[in-house]
Short mmCIF file of N, CA and C in Angstrom, two decimals:
data_model
loop_
_atom_site.label_atom_id
_atom_site.label_comp_id
_atom_site.label_asym_id
_atom_site.label_seq_id
_atom_site.Cartn_x
_atom_site.Cartn_y
_atom_site.Cartn_z
N MET A 1 33.40 -15.91 -52.01
CA MET A 1 33.80 -17.67 -52.51
C MET A 1 32.51 -18.16 -52.51
N GLU A 2 31.99 -18.81 -53.55
CA GLU A 2 30.74 -19.95 -53.72
C GLU A 2 31.42 -21.48 -53.44
N ALA A 3 30.47 -21.86 -52.37
CA ALA A 3 30.93 -23.28 -52.04
C ALA A 3 30.62 -24.53 -53.37
N LYS A 4 31.60 -25.30 -53.24
CA LYS A 4 31.40 -26.12 -54.62
C LYS A 4 31.10 -27.44 -53.69
N ALA A 5 30.23 -27.94 -54.67
CA ALA A 5 29.72 -29.73 -54.04
C ALA A 5 30.91 -30.87 -53.49
N ILE A 6 31.02 -31.59 -52.54
CA ILE A 6 31.39 -32.79 -52.36
C ILE A 6 31.63 -33.55 -52.94
N VAL A 7 32.54 -34.11 -53.49
CA VAL A 7 32.97 -34.64 -54.75
C VAL A 7 33.50 -36.02 -53.99
N THR A 8 32.48 -37.00 -53.97
CA THR A 8 32.86 -38.42 -53.35
C THR A 8 32.77 -39.40 -54.45
N ASP A 9 33.77 -39.74 -55.33
CA ASP A 9 33.50 -40.57 -56.08
C ASP A 9 34.48 -41.92 -56.34
N THR A 10 35.18 -41.80 -55.01
CA THR A 10 35.96 -43.03 -54.61
C THR A 10 35.96 -43.23 -52.64
N TYR A 11 36.05 -44.72 -52.39
CA TYR A 11 35.47 -44.74 -50.69
C TYR A 11 36.62 -45.88 -50.41
N LEU A 12 36.57 -45.67 -48.77
CA LEU A 12 37.29 -46.02 -48.04
C LEU A 12 36.77 -48.20 -48.22
N ASP A 13 37.67 -48.39 -48.12
CA ASP A 13 37.56 -50.14 -48.60
C ASP A 13 37.58 -50.71 -46.82
N PRO A 14 37.04 -51.94 -46.78
CA PRO A 14 36.97 -52.21 -45.49
C PRO A 14 38.03 -52.20 -44.61
N ILE A 15 39.09 -52.64 -44.89
CA ILE A 15 40.40 -52.36 -44.15
C ILE A 15 40.42 -50.89 -43.75
N GLU A 16 40.17 -50.04 -44.49
CA GLU A 16 40.32 -48.28 -44.27
C GLU A 16 39.28 -48.12 -43.20
N ILE A 17 38.01 -48.74 -43.40
CA ILE A 17 36.86 -48.32 -43.07
C ILE A 17 37.28 -48.44 -41.12
N SER A 18 37.58 -49.79 -41.06
CA SER A 18 38.06 -50.46 -39.71
C SER A 18 39.07 -49.71 -39.39
N THR A 19 40.29 -49.29 -39.71
CA THR A 19 41.05 -48.62 -39.13
C THR A 19 40.81 -47.13 -39.10
N HIS A 20 40.01 -46.76 -39.90
CA HIS A 20 39.09 -44.86 -39.71
C HIS A 20 38.63 -44.67 -38.44
N LEU A 21 37.87 -45.92 -38.51
CA LEU A 21 37.01 -46.05 -37.21
C LEU A 21 37.17 -46.03 -35.57
N LYS A 22 38.66 -46.54 -36.04
CA LYS A 22 39.35 -46.93 -34.27
C LYS A 22 39.53 -45.57 -33.57
N ASN A 23 38.70 -45.90 -32.63
CA ASN A 23 38.55 -44.57 -31.65
C ASN A 23 37.60 -43.82 -31.52
N VAL A 24 36.84 -43.83 -32.89
CA VAL A 24 35.69 -42.88 -33.22
C VAL A 24 34.58 -43.05 -32.31
N ASP A 25 34.18 -42.06 -31.49
CA ASP A 25 32.93 -42.57 -30.38
C ASP A 25 31.50 -42.16 -31.14
N TYR A 26 31.57 -41.11 -32.07
CA TYR A 26 30.18 -40.73 -33.23
C TYR A 26 30.78 -39.80 -34.25
N ILE A 27 29.82 -39.32 -35.03
CA ILE A 27 30.58 -38.42 -36.09
C ILE A 27 28.57 -37.97 -35.99
N ILE A 28 28.58 -36.95 -36.07
CA ILE A 28 27.62 -35.72 -36.58
C ILE A 28 27.60 -35.17 -37.94
N MET A 29 26.44 -35.01 -38.07
CA MET A 29 26.36 -34.89 -39.91
C MET A 29 25.70 -33.30 -39.97
N ALA A 30 25.66 -32.33 -40.39
CA ALA A 30 24.32 -31.37 -40.60
C ALA A 30 24.54 -31.03 -42.55
N ALA A 31 22.89 -30.93 -42.81
CA ALA A 31 23.17 -30.38 -43.79
C ALA A 31 21.75 -29.65 -44.11
N ASP A 32 21.14 -28.75 -45.29
CA ASP A 32 20.03 -28.24 -45.15
C ASP A 32 19.33 -29.00 -45.17
N ALA A 33 17.73 -28.94 -44.86
CA ALA A 33 16.78 -29.78 -44.57
C ALA A 33 15.63 -29.23 -46.25
N PRO A 34 15.20 -30.15 -46.99
CA PRO A 34 14.14 -29.82 -47.95
C PRO A 34 13.39 -28.51 -47.14
N SER A 35 13.52 -27.10 -48.52
CA SER A 35 12.66 -26.07 -47.90
C SER A 35 11.08 -26.17 -47.16
N HIS A 36 10.91 -27.05 -47.94
CA HIS A 36 9.14 -27.44 -47.17
C HIS A 36 9.22 -27.23 -45.46
N PHE A 37 10.47 -27.34 -44.81
CA PHE A 37 10.52 -28.25 -43.42
C PHE A 37 10.93 -26.01 -42.86
N LYS A 38 10.46 -25.70 -42.93
CA LYS A 38 10.67 -23.75 -42.75
C LYS A 38 11.03 -24.33 -40.86
N ASN A 39 10.39 -25.24 -40.33
CA ASN A 39 10.45 -24.82 -38.73
C ASN A 39 11.70 -26.26 -38.46
N THR A 40 12.22 -27.30 -39.14
CA THR A 40 13.07 -27.57 -39.01
C THR A 40 14.28 -27.43 -40.43
N PRO A 41 15.08 -26.62 -40.33
CA PRO A 41 15.82 -26.47 -41.68
C PRO A 41 17.00 -26.98 -41.43
N ILE A 42 17.41 -28.02 -40.70
CA ILE A 42 18.65 -28.98 -40.53
C ILE A 42 18.11 -30.31 -40.43
N HIS A 43 19.12 -30.79 -41.30
CA HIS A 43 19.06 -32.39 -41.56
C HIS A 43 20.61 -32.93 -40.81
N PHE A 44 20.07 -33.53 -39.94
CA PHE A 44 20.77 -34.26 -38.86
C PHE A 44 20.94 -35.48 -38.99
N THR A 45 22.37 -35.90 -39.20
CA THR A 45 22.24 -37.97 -38.79
C THR A 45 23.67 -37.40 -37.96
N ILE A 46 23.17 -38.70 -37.25
CA ILE A 46 24.39 -38.87 -35.83
C ILE A 46 24.85 -40.86 -36.32
N PHE A 47 25.97 -40.59 -36.68
CA PHE A 47 26.33 -42.43 -36.85
C PHE A 47 27.29 -42.73 -35.30
N LEU A 48 26.64 -43.34 -34.87
CA LEU A 48 27.25 -44.03 -33.39
C LEU A 48 27.64 -44.91 -33.81
N ASN A 49 29.43 -45.17 -33.41
CA ASN A 49 30.31 -45.86 -33.77
C ASN A 49 30.16 -47.48 -32.81
N THR A 50 29.03 -47.81 -33.10
CA THR A 50 28.46 -49.46 -32.95
C THR A 50 27.61 -49.97 -33.93
N SER A 51 27.72 -51.29 -33.62
CA SER A 51 26.66 -52.27 -34.37
C SER A 51 25.34 -52.74 -33.50
N GLU A 52 25.36 -52.10 -32.28
CA GLU A 52 24.42 -52.65 -30.78
C GLU A 52 23.23 -51.92 -31.34
N LYS A 53 22.22 -52.56 -31.32
CA LYS A 53 21.02 -51.92 -31.22
C LYS A 53 20.41 -51.72 -30.21
N PHE A 54 20.03 -50.62 -30.23
CA PHE A 54 19.58 -50.25 -28.86
C PHE A 54 18.04 -50.29 -28.42
N PRO A 55 17.57 -50.70 -27.09
CA PRO A 55 16.10 -50.45 -26.81
C PRO A 55 15.38 -48.57 -26.92
N LYS A 56 14.03 -48.97 -27.34
CA LYS A 56 13.77 -47.34 -27.67
C LYS A 56 13.75 -46.49 -26.44
N ASP A 57 14.36 -46.92 -25.34
CA ASP A 57 14.16 -45.93 -23.89
C ASP A 57 15.61 -45.54 -24.23
N VAL A 58 16.50 -46.24 -24.65
CA VAL A 58 17.80 -46.21 -24.59
C VAL A 58 18.09 -45.28 -25.70
N GLN A 59 17.64 -45.22 -27.06
CA GLN A 59 17.98 -44.47 -28.49
C GLN A 59 17.36 -42.95 -27.59
N GLU A 60 16.29 -43.18 -26.81
CA GLU A 60 15.60 -41.70 -26.57
C GLU A 60 15.87 -40.86 -25.59
N ALA A 61 17.25 -41.56 -24.48
CA ALA A 61 18.33 -40.64 -23.85
C ALA A 61 19.26 -40.36 -24.74
N ILE A 62 20.21 -41.20 -25.60
CA ILE A 62 21.31 -40.65 -26.34
C ILE A 62 20.69 -39.93 -27.49
N LEU A 63 19.53 -39.85 -27.84
CA LEU A 63 18.70 -38.56 -28.66
C LEU A 63 18.67 -37.44 -27.84
N ASP A 64 18.25 -37.67 -26.53
CA ASP A 64 18.39 -36.13 -25.47
C ASP A 64 19.85 -35.90 -25.20
N LYS A 65 20.57 -36.49 -24.93
CA LYS A 65 22.01 -36.10 -24.70
C LYS A 65 22.64 -35.26 -25.96
N PHE A 66 21.95 -35.77 -27.24
CA PHE A 66 22.86 -34.93 -28.55
C PHE A 66 21.99 -33.67 -28.61
N LEU A 67 21.07 -33.52 -28.49
CA LEU A 67 19.92 -32.59 -28.56
C LEU A 67 20.67 -31.44 -27.62
N ASP A 68 20.91 -31.87 -26.39
CA ASP A 68 20.79 -30.71 -25.04
C ASP A 68 22.65 -30.51 -25.21
N GLU A 69 23.80 -31.44 -25.33
CA GLU A 69 24.94 -30.77 -26.17
C GLU A 69 24.69 -30.42 -26.98
N GLN A 70 24.59 -30.22 -28.43
CA GLN A 70 24.40 -29.46 -29.50
C GLN A 70 23.44 -28.20 -29.56
N GLY A 71 22.87 -28.43 -28.62
CA GLY A 71 21.73 -26.69 -28.54
C GLY A 71 21.00 -27.21 -30.34
N ILE A 72 20.58 -28.77 -30.18
CA ILE A 72 19.41 -28.85 -30.96
C ILE A 72 17.51 -28.85 -30.77
N SER A 73 17.08 -28.09 -31.53
CA SER A 73 15.60 -28.32 -30.83
C SER A 73 14.61 -28.41 -31.95
N LYS A 74 13.75 -29.41 -31.62
CA LYS A 74 12.22 -29.40 -32.19
C LYS A 74 12.49 -30.71 -33.24
N PRO A 75 13.29 -31.45 -32.58
CA PRO A 75 13.54 -33.28 -33.82
C PRO A 75 12.06 -33.47 -34.22
N VAL A 76 12.05 -33.59 -35.23
CA VAL A 76 10.78 -34.48 -36.65
C VAL A 76 11.36 -35.69 -36.91
N GLU A 77 10.82 -36.33 -37.72
CA GLU A 77 10.96 -37.40 -38.69
C GLU A 77 12.00 -38.47 -38.43
N LEU A 78 12.24 -38.28 -36.85
CA LEU A 78 13.11 -39.48 -36.82
C LEU A 78 13.07 -40.96 -36.97
N MET A 79 14.56 -41.50 -37.54
CA MET A 79 14.57 -42.55 -37.91
C MET A 79 16.14 -43.08 -37.10
N SER A 80 16.37 -44.09 -36.21
CA SER A 80 17.07 -44.49 -35.47
C SER A 80 17.21 -46.30 -35.92
N GLN A 81 17.87 -46.44 -36.57
CA GLN A 81 18.57 -48.07 -36.83
C GLN A 81 19.91 -48.48 -37.12
N LEU A 82 19.86 -49.88 -36.79
CA LEU A 82 21.28 -50.18 -37.86
C LEU A 82 21.52 -49.71 -39.16
N MET A 83 22.39 -49.22 -39.69
CA MET A 83 22.23 -49.10 -41.55
C MET A 83 23.48 -49.58 -41.81
N PRO A 84 23.89 -49.24 -43.31
CA PRO A 84 25.15 -49.50 -43.41
C PRO A 84 25.52 -48.45 -43.94
N VAL A 85 26.44 -47.73 -43.44
CA VAL A 85 27.62 -46.59 -43.89
C VAL A 85 28.85 -46.64 -44.60
N GLY A 86 28.70 -46.18 -45.32
CA GLY A 86 29.89 -46.01 -46.10
C GLY A 86 30.77 -44.36 -45.92
N PHE A 87 32.26 -44.70 -46.32
CA PHE A 87 32.88 -43.49 -45.81
C PHE A 87 33.65 -43.02 -47.24
N GLY A 88 33.40 -41.87 -47.91
CA GLY A 88 33.62 -41.20 -49.17
C GLY A 88 34.74 -40.44 -49.12
N LYS A 89 35.72 -40.38 -50.13
CA LYS A 89 36.85 -39.55 -49.89
C LYS A 89 36.43 -38.29 -50.40
N SER A 90 37.32 -37.40 -50.51
CA SER A 90 36.82 -36.03 -51.35
C SER A 90 37.97 -35.06 -50.15
N SER A 91 38.28 -34.00 -50.55
CA SER A 91 39.23 -32.59 -50.58
C SER A 91 38.96 -32.18 -48.80
N GLN A 92 37.86 -32.96 -48.08
CA GLN A 92 38.03 -32.68 -46.77
C GLN A 92 39.36 -33.43 -46.08
N ASP A 93 39.13 -32.80 -44.84
CA ASP A 93 40.03 -33.44 -43.87
C ASP A 93 39.83 -35.16 -43.29
N THR A 94 38.35 -35.21 -43.27
CA THR A 94 37.85 -36.45 -42.87
C THR A 94 36.94 -37.06 -43.59
N PRO A 95 36.93 -38.64 -44.26
CA PRO A 95 36.10 -38.82 -44.93
C PRO A 95 34.49 -38.54 -44.48
N MET A 96 33.33 -38.53 -46.04
CA MET A 96 32.52 -38.32 -45.62
C MET A 96 31.55 -39.18 -45.08
N PRO A 97 30.93 -39.21 -44.37
CA PRO A 97 29.79 -40.50 -43.86
C PRO A 97 28.97 -40.37 -44.66
N LEU A 98 28.62 -42.10 -45.49
CA LEU A 98 27.59 -41.87 -46.34
C LEU A 98 26.54 -42.57 -46.04
N LEU A 99 24.85 -42.16 -45.84
CA LEU A 99 24.18 -43.47 -45.41
C LEU A 99 23.71 -44.27 -46.27
N LEU A 100 24.08 -45.48 -46.71
CA LEU A 100 24.18 -46.53 -47.80
C LEU A 100 22.49 -46.80 -47.60
N VAL A 101 21.06 -46.44 -48.71
CA VAL A 101 19.99 -46.80 -48.31
C VAL A 101 19.42 -47.68 -49.60
N ARG A 102 20.17 -47.45 -50.68
CA ARG A 102 19.76 -48.16 -51.82
C ARG A 102 20.21 -49.19 -51.94
N PRO A 103 19.50 -50.06 -52.60
CA PRO A 103 20.80 -51.67 -52.39
C PRO A 103 21.82 -51.47 -52.97
N GLN A 104 21.53 -51.07 -54.27
CA GLN A 104 23.09 -51.29 -55.20
C GLN A 104 24.24 -50.50 -55.02
N ASP A 105 23.86 -49.22 -54.02
CA ASP A 105 24.62 -48.52 -53.03
C ASP A 105 25.59 -49.32 -52.26
N GLN A 106 24.58 -50.73 -51.75
CA GLN A 106 25.19 -51.19 -50.29
C GLN A 106 25.69 -52.37 -51.02
N GLN A 107 25.46 -52.61 -52.39
CA GLN A 107 26.29 -53.52 -53.20
C GLN A 107 27.61 -53.45 -53.49
N SER A 108 27.80 -51.95 -53.94
CA SER A 108 28.86 -51.18 -54.79
C SER A 108 29.67 -50.57 -53.42
N ILE A 109 29.20 -50.51 -52.45
CA ILE A 109 29.97 -49.88 -51.95
C ILE A 109 30.44 -50.09 -50.68
N PRO A 110 31.74 -49.84 -50.28
CA PRO A 110 32.31 -50.75 -48.83
C PRO A 110 31.51 -50.03 -47.76
N TYR A 111 31.10 -50.59 -46.93
CA TYR A 111 30.69 -49.82 -45.78
C TYR A 111 30.81 -50.73 -43.95
N GLU A 112 30.50 -50.49 -42.84
CA GLU A 112 30.82 -50.62 -41.70
C GLU A 112 29.01 -50.17 -41.35
N VAL A 113 28.49 -51.38 -40.94
CA VAL A 113 27.06 -51.32 -40.17
C VAL A 113 27.09 -50.36 -38.67
N MET A 114 26.23 -49.50 -38.70
CA MET A 114 26.66 -48.68 -37.71
C MET A 114 25.25 -47.85 -37.27
N PHE A 115 24.73 -47.89 -35.91
CA PHE A 115 23.39 -47.01 -35.13
C PHE A 115 23.75 -45.54 -35.43
N VAL A 116 22.62 -45.75 -36.37
CA VAL A 116 22.22 -44.18 -36.94
C VAL A 116 21.10 -43.54 -36.14
N MET A 117 20.86 -42.34 -36.39
CA MET A 117 19.91 -41.60 -35.87
C MET A 117 19.89 -40.65 -36.98
N ASP A 118 18.79 -40.11 -37.61
CA ASP A 118 18.64 -39.11 -38.82
C ASP A 118 17.14 -38.60 -38.23
N PHE A 119 17.40 -37.19 -38.60
CA PHE A 119 15.85 -36.64 -38.19
C PHE A 119 16.16 -35.20 -38.66
N LEU A 120 15.35 -34.43 -38.62
CA LEU A 120 15.27 -32.70 -38.90
C LEU A 120 14.89 -31.88 -37.57
N ALA A 121 15.77 -30.99 -37.41
CA ALA A 121 15.46 -30.41 -36.42
C ALA A 121 16.18 -29.05 -36.51
N ASP A 122 16.29 -28.06 -35.37
CA ASP A 122 16.78 -26.58 -35.91
C ASP A 122 17.81 -26.47 -34.36
N SER A 123 18.97 -25.47 -35.08
CA SER A 123 19.76 -25.27 -33.93
C SER A 123 20.21 -24.33 -34.97
N ASP A 124 20.99 -23.07 -33.56
CA ASP A 124 21.67 -21.95 -33.77
C ASP A 124 22.96 -22.31 -33.93
N ASN A 125 23.51 -23.68 -33.70
CA ASN A 125 24.91 -23.86 -33.70
C ASN A 125 25.43 -24.31 -35.06
N PHE A 126 24.62 -24.70 -35.57
CA PHE A 126 25.13 -25.12 -37.22
C PHE A 126 24.81 -24.08 -38.07
N PHE A 127 25.29 -23.06 -38.45
CA PHE A 127 25.12 -21.90 -39.15
C PHE A 127 25.03 -22.50 -40.53
N GLU A 128 25.93 -23.08 -40.55
CA GLU A 128 26.78 -23.23 -42.15
C GLU A 128 25.21 -24.14 -43.10
N ALA A 129 24.60 -24.70 -42.38
CA ALA A 129 23.83 -25.90 -42.34
C ALA A 129 22.77 -24.96 -42.57
N LYS A 130 22.33 -24.20 -41.57
CA LYS A 130 21.08 -23.71 -41.37
C LYS A 130 20.58 -22.42 -42.24
N ASN A 131 22.00 -21.44 -42.85
CA ASN A 131 21.60 -20.24 -43.30
C ASN A 131 22.17 -20.51 -44.61
N GLU A 132 23.40 -21.23 -44.72
CA GLU A 132 24.31 -21.20 -46.15
C GLU A 132 24.01 -22.67 -47.05
N ASN A 133 23.11 -23.34 -46.27
CA ASN A 133 22.95 -24.91 -47.03
C ASN A 133 24.12 -25.41 -47.74
N LEU A 134 25.31 -25.39 -46.27
CA LEU A 134 26.25 -26.61 -46.98
C LEU A 134 25.90 -27.34 -45.51
N THR A 135 27.16 -28.66 -46.15
CA THR A 135 26.76 -29.68 -45.60
C THR A 135 28.34 -29.97 -44.74
N GLY A 136 28.23 -30.45 -43.73
CA GLY A 136 29.42 -30.59 -42.62
C GLY A 136 29.24 -31.73 -41.53
N TRP A 137 30.86 -32.09 -41.46
CA TRP A 137 30.77 -33.38 -40.47
C TRP A 137 31.39 -33.29 -39.29
N SER A 138 31.29 -33.82 -38.23
CA SER A 138 31.88 -33.55 -37.44
C SER A 138 32.66 -35.02 -36.66
N TYR A 139 34.09 -35.58 -36.58
CA TYR A 139 33.98 -36.60 -35.48
C TYR A 139 34.63 -36.26 -34.00
N THR A 140 33.86 -37.30 -33.33
CA THR A 140 34.39 -37.17 -31.92
C THR A 140 34.92 -38.29 -31.64
N TYR A 141 35.98 -38.24 -31.31
CA TYR A 141 36.90 -39.74 -30.71
C TYR A 141 37.19 -40.19 -29.20
N ASN A 142 36.77 -41.35 -29.07
CA ASN A 142 36.79 -41.77 -27.16
C ASN A 142 38.45 -41.42 -26.90
N THR A 143 39.05 -41.35 -26.02
CA THR A 143 40.02 -41.76 -25.66
C THR A 143 40.81 -42.59 -24.72
#
């Protein structure tokens, strides 16, 4: 069976986003990295459900925790900051988080500001992204 592209042409509105993020601790997304990054074949994005800006030492501790818990190694090209995040509706069970970088997307797609860590790395725990070039995301909820 061949994987099909994820289509997200509709988005959660602000009220849906607020309801959707209730009890979400974080979201981790993995996708294949550009092919010239052979040593770091996975593009990771971690969306923390907070709009708090963390000091550098706290950011490093958070990243280290994720690396250890998820079996991720060799992180490079790290970007960590508050960013607008939209949520696309698709055939998947949960909405796809979308990092809104372009100003026109920020003007046309409803979003929530979240603390985002975006980087390239390697891991054997994300086979689908590393070997099958698939994109996936997972929500972790607080209790």
